[in-house]
Coordinates of C-alpha atoms and ligand atoms in Angstrom, one line a residue:
M145 CA 102.8 116.1 101.1
N146 CA 105.2 113.1 101.0
I147 CA 107.8 113.0 103.7
L148 CA 110.7 110.5 103.8
G149 CA 111.4 109.4 107.4
I150 CA 114.7 107.9 108.5
E151 CA 115.2 106.1 111.8
T152 CA 118.5 104.7 113.2
S153 CA 118.3 105.5 116.9
C154 CA 119.0 101.9 118.1
D155 CA 119.1 98.6 116.3
E156 CA 116.8 99.1 113.3
T157 CA 117.8 100.8 110.1
A158 CA 114.5 102.1 108.8
A159 CA 113.0 104.4 106.2
A160 CA 109.5 105.1 105.0
V161 CA 107.5 107.6 102.8
V162 CA 104.3 108.8 104.4
K163 CA 101.7 111.0 102.7
D164 CA 100.1 113.9 104.7
G165 CA 101.2 112.5 108.1
R166 CA 99.1 109.3 108.0
E167 CA 99.2 107.2 104.9
V168 CA 102.2 104.9 104.7
L169 CA 103.3 104.6 101.0
S170 CA 106.5 102.6 101.7
N171 CA 108.0 101.2 104.8
V172 CA 111.4 99.4 105.0
V173 CA 112.9 98.1 108.3
Y174 CA 116.2 96.2 108.5
T175 CA 116.5 94.8 112.0
Q176 CA 120.0 94.1 113.4
I177 CA 118.7 91.8 116.1
P178 CA 120.7 88.7 114.9
L179 CA 123.9 90.8 115.0
H180 CA 123.4 91.7 118.7
Q181 CA 122.0 88.4 119.9
P182 CA 125.4 86.8 120.7
Y183 CA 126.1 89.7 123.1
G184 CA 122.7 89.6 124.8
G185 CA 122.0 93.3 124.1
V186 CA 122.6 96.1 121.6
V187 CA 126.3 96.9 121.1
P188 CA 126.5 100.6 119.9
E189 CA 129.6 100.1 117.7
I190 CA 128.1 97.1 116.0
A191 CA 124.8 99.0 115.5
S192 CA 126.6 102.0 114.0
R193 CA 128.5 99.9 111.6
A194 CA 125.5 98.0 110.5
H195 CA 123.5 101.2 110.0
I196 CA 126.4 102.5 107.7
E197 CA 126.3 99.3 105.7
K198 CA 122.5 99.3 105.3
I199 CA 121.3 102.9 105.2
S200 CA 121.7 103.5 101.4
Q201 CA 119.8 100.3 100.5
V202 CA 117.0 100.9 103.0
V203 CA 116.5 104.5 102.0
G204 CA 116.7 103.6 98.3
D205 CA 114.1 100.9 98.7
A206 CA 111.8 103.2 100.6
M207 CA 112.1 105.9 98.0
K208 CA 111.6 103.6 95.0
G209 CA 108.8 105.1 92.8
Q210 CA 108.0 107.8 95.4
S211 CA 108.3 111.6 95.2
V212 CA 109.6 113.3 98.3
D213 CA 108.8 116.8 99.5
A214 CA 110.8 116.8 102.7
V215 CA 113.2 114.5 104.7
A216 CA 112.5 113.8 108.4
V217 CA 115.0 112.1 110.7
T218 CA 115.2 110.9 114.3
Y219 CA 118.0 113.0 115.9
G220 CA 117.4 111.8 119.5
P221 CA 117.1 110.2 122.0
G222 CA 119.1 107.1 121.2
L223 CA 122.6 105.8 120.8
A224 CA 124.9 108.5 119.6
P225 CA 126.9 106.4 117.1
A226 CA 123.6 105.1 115.6
L227 CA 121.8 108.4 115.5
I228 CA 124.7 110.0 113.6
V229 CA 124.4 107.6 110.7
G230 CA 120.7 108.4 110.0
L231 CA 121.2 112.2 110.6
N232 CA 124.1 112.4 108.2
A233 CA 122.3 110.4 105.6
A234 CA 119.2 112.6 106.0
K235 CA 121.3 115.9 105.7
G236 CA 123.0 114.7 102.6
L237 CA 119.7 113.6 101.0
A238 CA 117.8 116.8 101.9
K239 CA 120.6 118.9 100.4
S240 CA 120.8 116.8 97.2
L241 CA 117.1 116.7 96.7
G242 CA 116.7 120.4 97.5
V243 CA 114.0 119.7 100.1
P244 CA 113.6 120.7 103.8
L245 CA 115.1 118.6 106.6
I246 CA 113.1 118.1 109.8
G247 CA 114.5 116.7 113.0
I248 CA 112.2 114.5 115.1
N249 CA 112.2 113.2 118.6
H250 CA 112.0 109.3 118.7
I251 CA 109.7 109.1 121.7
E252 CA 107.2 111.6 120.2
A253 CA 107.3 109.6 117.0
H254 CA 106.3 106.4 118.8
L255 CA 103.2 108.3 120.1
H256 CA 102.3 109.1 116.5
S257 CA 102.4 105.5 115.4
P258 CA 98.7 104.8 116.3
F259 CA 97.7 107.3 113.6
I260 CA 99.6 105.8 110.7
Y261 CA 98.1 103.2 108.4
D262 CA 99.1 101.2 105.2
S263 CA 95.6 99.8 104.4
P264 CA 92.3 101.7 104.3
D265 CA 91.0 98.9 106.5
D266 CA 93.3 99.8 109.4
A267 CA 91.7 101.2 112.5
A268 CA 94.1 104.2 112.1
A269 CA 92.6 105.1 108.7
K270 CA 89.3 105.8 110.4
L271 CA 90.7 108.0 113.1
A272 CA 90.1 111.8 113.2
D273 CA 93.0 114.1 112.5
P274 CA 95.3 114.1 115.6
R275 CA 95.0 117.9 115.7
E276 CA 91.3 117.5 116.5
I277 CA 91.6 114.9 119.2
G278 CA 93.4 116.4 122.2
P279 CA 93.9 116.5 125.1
M280 CA 95.6 113.0 124.9
L281 CA 97.6 110.9 127.3
G282 CA 100.5 109.0 125.7
L283 CA 102.6 106.0 126.9
A284 CA 105.8 105.2 125.0
V285 CA 107.0 101.9 126.2
S286 CA 110.0 100.2 124.6
G287 CA 113.4 98.8 125.1
G288 CA 114.8 102.3 125.9
N289 CA 111.8 104.2 127.3
T290 CA 108.8 104.0 129.6
V291 CA 107.3 107.4 129.8
W292 CA 103.8 108.9 130.3
I293 CA 103.2 112.1 128.4
D294 CA 100.5 114.7 128.6
M295 CA 99.6 116.0 125.2
P296 CA 97.2 119.0 125.6
E297 CA 97.2 119.3 121.8
C298 CA 98.9 117.8 118.8
G299 CA 102.6 118.7 118.9
K300 CA 102.7 119.7 122.6
Y301 CA 104.2 117.3 125.1
E302 CA 104.9 117.2 128.8
V303 CA 106.4 114.2 130.6
I304 CA 104.3 113.5 133.7
G305 CA 105.7 110.1 134.7
E306 CA 108.5 107.7 133.7
T307 CA 110.7 104.9 134.8
L308 CA 113.4 105.9 137.2
D309 CA 115.8 103.2 136.0
D310 CA 115.1 100.4 133.5
A311 CA 112.6 100.7 130.7
A312 CA 109.9 97.9 130.6
G313 CA 111.5 96.4 127.5
E314 CA 114.9 96.3 129.2
A315 CA 113.3 94.6 132.2
F316 CA 111.8 92.0 129.8
D317 CA 115.1 91.5 128.0
K318 CA 117.2 91.2 131.3
A319 CA 114.8 88.6 132.7
A320 CA 114.9 86.6 129.5
K321 CA 118.7 86.6 129.7
L322 CA 118.7 85.5 133.3
L323 CA 116.2 82.7 132.6
G324 CA 118.2 81.5 129.6
L325 CA 115.6 82.5 127.0
G326 CA 118.0 84.6 124.9
Y327 CA 117.8 88.1 123.5
P328 CA 115.5 90.0 122.9
G329 CA 113.1 88.6 125.5
G330 CA 109.8 90.6 125.2
L331 CA 108.1 88.5 122.6
K332 CA 109.2 85.2 124.1
I333 CA 108.0 86.2 127.6
D334 CA 104.7 87.4 126.1
R335 CA 104.1 84.0 124.3
I336 CA 105.2 81.8 127.1
S337 CA 103.1 83.8 129.6
A338 CA 100.0 83.6 127.4
A339 CA 100.3 79.9 127.0
Y340 CA 101.0 79.3 130.7
R341 CA 98.0 81.3 131.8
E342 CA 95.8 79.5 129.3
R343 CA 96.9 76.1 130.7
F344 CA 96.9 77.1 134.4
P345 CA 94.4 79.9 134.7
N346 CA 93.9 79.4 138.5
E347 CA 97.6 78.9 139.5
P348 CA 98.6 81.8 141.8
L349 CA 101.5 83.8 140.4
V350 CA 104.7 84.6 142.3
P351 CA 104.1 88.0 144.0
F352 CA 106.9 90.0 142.4
P353 CA 107.1 93.7 143.3
K354 CA 105.0 95.9 141.0
G355 CA 107.6 98.6 140.2
R356 CA 106.8 101.0 143.1
P357 CA 109.7 103.5 143.4
R358 CA 111.2 103.9 146.9
D359 CA 109.9 106.9 148.9
G360 CA 111.8 110.0 148.1
V361 CA 113.4 108.7 144.9
T362 CA 110.8 110.4 142.7
A363 CA 111.6 113.7 144.3
L364 CA 114.9 113.6 142.4
A365 CA 113.0 113.3 139.1
G366 CA 110.5 116.0 140.2
L367 CA 107.6 113.8 139.1
P368 CA 104.7 112.4 141.2
A369 CA 105.5 109.0 142.7
E370 CA 102.1 107.6 141.6
L371 CA 103.2 108.1 137.9
C372 CA 106.7 106.7 138.2
V373 CA 108.0 103.1 138.0
S374 CA 111.2 101.5 139.1
F375 CA 112.0 98.0 137.6
S376 CA 115.4 97.5 139.3
G377 CA 113.7 96.0 142.4
L378 CA 111.7 93.6 140.3
K379 CA 114.9 92.4 138.5
T380 CA 116.6 91.8 141.9
A381 CA 113.5 90.0 143.1
L382 CA 113.7 87.7 140.1
L383 CA 117.4 87.0 140.7
R384 CA 116.7 86.2 144.3
H385 CA 113.9 83.9 143.3
V386 CA 116.2 82.0 141.0
Q387 CA 118.9 81.8 143.6
Q388 CA 116.4 80.5 146.2
N389 CA 115.1 77.8 143.8
P390 CA 118.3 76.3 142.5
G391 CA 116.5 73.5 140.6
L392 CA 114.6 76.1 138.5
L393 CA 117.2 76.4 135.7
S394 CA 118.4 72.8 135.9
Q395 CA 118.9 71.2 132.5
D396 CA 117.5 67.9 133.9
V397 CA 113.9 69.2 134.4
E398 CA 111.5 68.1 131.7
K399 CA 110.5 70.8 129.3
E400 CA 107.1 71.4 127.7
D401 CA 105.8 73.6 124.9
F402 CA 104.6 77.0 126.0
G403 CA 103.7 79.2 123.1
G404 CA 106.2 77.6 120.7
Y405 CA 109.1 77.6 123.3
S406 CA 110.3 74.6 125.1
V407 CA 110.6 75.4 128.8
P408 CA 110.0 73.7 132.2
P409 CA 106.5 74.5 133.6
A410 CA 108.2 76.0 136.7
V411 CA 110.1 78.5 134.4
A412 CA 106.9 79.4 132.5
H413 CA 105.3 80.1 135.9
V414 CA 108.0 82.5 136.8
V415 CA 107.9 84.1 133.4
A416 CA 104.2 84.7 133.6
S417 CA 104.5 86.1 137.1
Y418 CA 107.3 88.5 136.1
Q419 CA 105.4 89.7 133.1
E420 CA 102.3 90.3 135.3
A421 CA 104.3 92.5 137.7
I422 CA 105.4 94.7 134.7
V423 CA 102.0 94.8 133.2
Q424 CA 100.3 95.7 136.5
A425 CA 102.9 98.4 137.2
I426 CA 102.1 99.9 133.8
A427 CA 98.4 99.6 134.3
D428 CA 98.5 101.1 137.8
R429 CA 100.4 104.2 136.6
T430 CA 98.2 104.6 133.5
R431 CA 95.1 104.5 135.7
A432 CA 96.5 107.2 137.9
A433 CA 97.6 109.3 134.9
L434 CA 94.1 109.0 133.4
R435 CA 92.5 110.3 136.6
R436 CA 94.6 113.5 136.4
G437 CA 93.2 114.9 133.2
S438 CA 90.1 114.8 131.1
Y439 CA 91.7 113.0 128.2
R440 CA 89.9 112.3 124.9
A441 CA 92.3 109.5 123.9
F442 CA 95.1 107.3 125.3
V443 CA 97.8 106.7 122.7
L444 CA 100.2 103.7 123.1
G445 CA 103.4 103.1 121.2
G446 CA 106.8 101.4 121.3
G447 CA 108.0 97.8 121.1
V448 CA 106.4 96.7 124.4
S449 CA 103.0 97.9 123.3
L450 CA 102.9 94.8 121.1
N451 CA 102.7 92.7 124.3
S452 CA 99.3 90.9 124.3
R453 CA 98.8 91.2 128.1
V454 CA 99.7 94.9 128.1
R455 CA 97.1 95.4 125.3
A456 CA 94.4 93.4 127.1
V457 CA 94.9 95.1 130.5
L458 CA 95.2 98.6 129.1
T459 CA 92.1 98.0 127.0
K460 CA 90.2 97.4 130.3
V461 CA 91.9 100.3 132.1
C462 CA 90.9 102.7 129.3
S463 CA 87.4 101.3 129.0
A464 CA 86.8 101.8 132.8
A465 CA 88.0 105.4 132.4
H466 CA 85.8 105.9 129.3
V467 CA 88.9 107.0 127.3
P468 CA 89.4 105.5 123.8
L469 CA 92.7 103.5 123.5
L470 CA 94.6 104.1 120.3
M471 CA 97.2 101.4 119.6
A472 CA 99.7 101.2 116.8
K473 CA 99.3 98.4 114.2
P474 CA 101.7 95.6 115.3
K475 CA 104.2 96.3 112.5
F476 CA 104.4 100.0 113.6
T477 CA 105.0 99.3 117.3
G478 CA 108.7 98.8 117.0
D479 CA 111.2 101.3 115.6
N480 CA 110.2 102.4 112.0
G481 CA 110.6 105.3 109.7
A482 CA 106.9 105.8 109.1
M483 CA 106.2 107.1 112.6
V484 CA 109.0 109.7 112.0
A485 CA 107.8 110.7 108.6
G486 CA 104.2 110.9 109.8
L487 CA 104.9 113.0 112.9
A488 CA 107.0 115.4 110.8
F489 CA 103.9 116.5 108.9
Y490 CA 102.6 118.0 112.2
R491 CA 105.7 118.8 114.1
R492 CA 109.2 120.1 113.6
N493 CA 111.5 119.8 116.6
V494 CA 114.1 121.4 114.4
S495 CA 114.0 122.4 110.8
G496 CA 115.6 124.5 108.0
D497 CA 119.2 125.5 108.4
A498 CA 119.0 124.6 112.2
A499 CA 118.3 121.0 111.2
L500 CA 121.2 120.9 108.8
R501 CA 123.4 122.1 111.6
A502 CA 121.9 119.9 114.3
D503 CA 123.9 117.2 116.1
A504 CA 122.7 113.9 117.2
S505 CA 121.1 114.4 120.6
P506 CA 121.3 111.1 122.6
S507 CA 119.4 112.5 125.6
L508 CA 116.9 114.7 123.7
Q509 CA 114.1 115.8 126.0
V510 CA 110.5 115.3 125.0
G511 CA 108.6 118.5 124.1
L512 CA 111.4 120.7 122.9
T513 CA 110.7 122.9 119.9
Ligands
KG4_630 O1 110.4 100.1 120.2 P1 111.5 99.1 120.1 O2 111.6 98.3 118.8 O3 112.9 99.7 120.3 C1 113.2 100.7 121.2 O4 113.0 101.9 120.9 O5 113.6 100.3 122.3 O6 111.3 98.1 121.3 C2 112.1 97.0 121.5 C3 111.7 96.3 122.8 C4 112.6 95.2 123.3 O7 113.0 95.4 124.6 C5 111.7 94.0 123.1 O8 112.0 92.9 124.1 C6 110.3 94.6 123.4 O9 110.4 95.8 122.8 N1 109.2 93.8 122.9 C7 108.3 93.3 123.7 C8 107.4 92.5 122.8 N2 107.9 92.7 121.5 C9 109.0 93.5 121.6 N3 108.1 93.3 125.0 C10 107.0 92.7 125.5 N4 106.1 91.9 124.7 C11 106.3 91.9 123.4 N5 105.4 91.2 122.6

């Protein structure tokens, strides 16, 4: 069964055709990053307009030479004016092709990304059917989400931990902005940190806070404190560190190459320290979550799952817990239509006439049927 997946929840206009939930036959992603760069973050109105301009071309390119048996679309969570564009395009297409429409949750789709492949050599091509693997623990970690999800079986989801404020990707992006590295910041911080740690492996890092929520705060979310993170304190600690070291961002300091970016060594040191605080926060909550169940796999998805240090540290955490780590192929870590199309083979958050009537749902909860 070939499903066309459409994704416009944030700043990527994306469409893909996936066969039987796993094999990616086409995958087209148009990223709007350059449009948002001057503003240092995603501007919903600009995102919406760019989706409108690109959606026909992106969907047309993805469908070229493919037959389609159903159309799947992200209808939440995400930015309302962005979601609406993909949802309306999907409704029109499903109607005109006379095929069913399936509404999909963006976060759940990220957790399906380790199962999709576009080459028989991919690790994902060798994995068992996701319906045979559970129970699984998932972590969707991106610019908009940082959430640990218990998946007792394929298609069943329960949030067991999450960020109480910023998502990890947002924490990376805000730090990059503060340090003058531009937007988005995740990949730059990743590369600068890796280069710094290779050159100065024994240099102690700045002891930034590791994302522990304040006592009592998690009671509001009703989730166990040991599975929740808060990155707002980390962000403030970075700001304070910059204020207390006025020379840090001075233009007069000599810059050096760190991972392809020209920055003063003192800035690279702060960048590596900040990244480590985020990575250790994620590792710590993952360790605690793995202890709570007898999981047969840990699935990792979302833009931040591309981070080399996140991957390395979580590989160790999973190996110590004797739980296989399933990670998305790098091209499928960020937002894409293939994860949406793939998941729709196994799961329908909303389908049939209900899907055709569905509205965009910016705060869509994980696990709804
Ligand atoms: O999944 P994604 O494309 O969009 C959302 O659904 O949010 O994730 C984008 C986020 C951005 O915050 C970006 O800075 C971050 O992922 N990111 C990274 C890396 N590559 C992208 N963060 C850390 N390390 C990376 N290598």
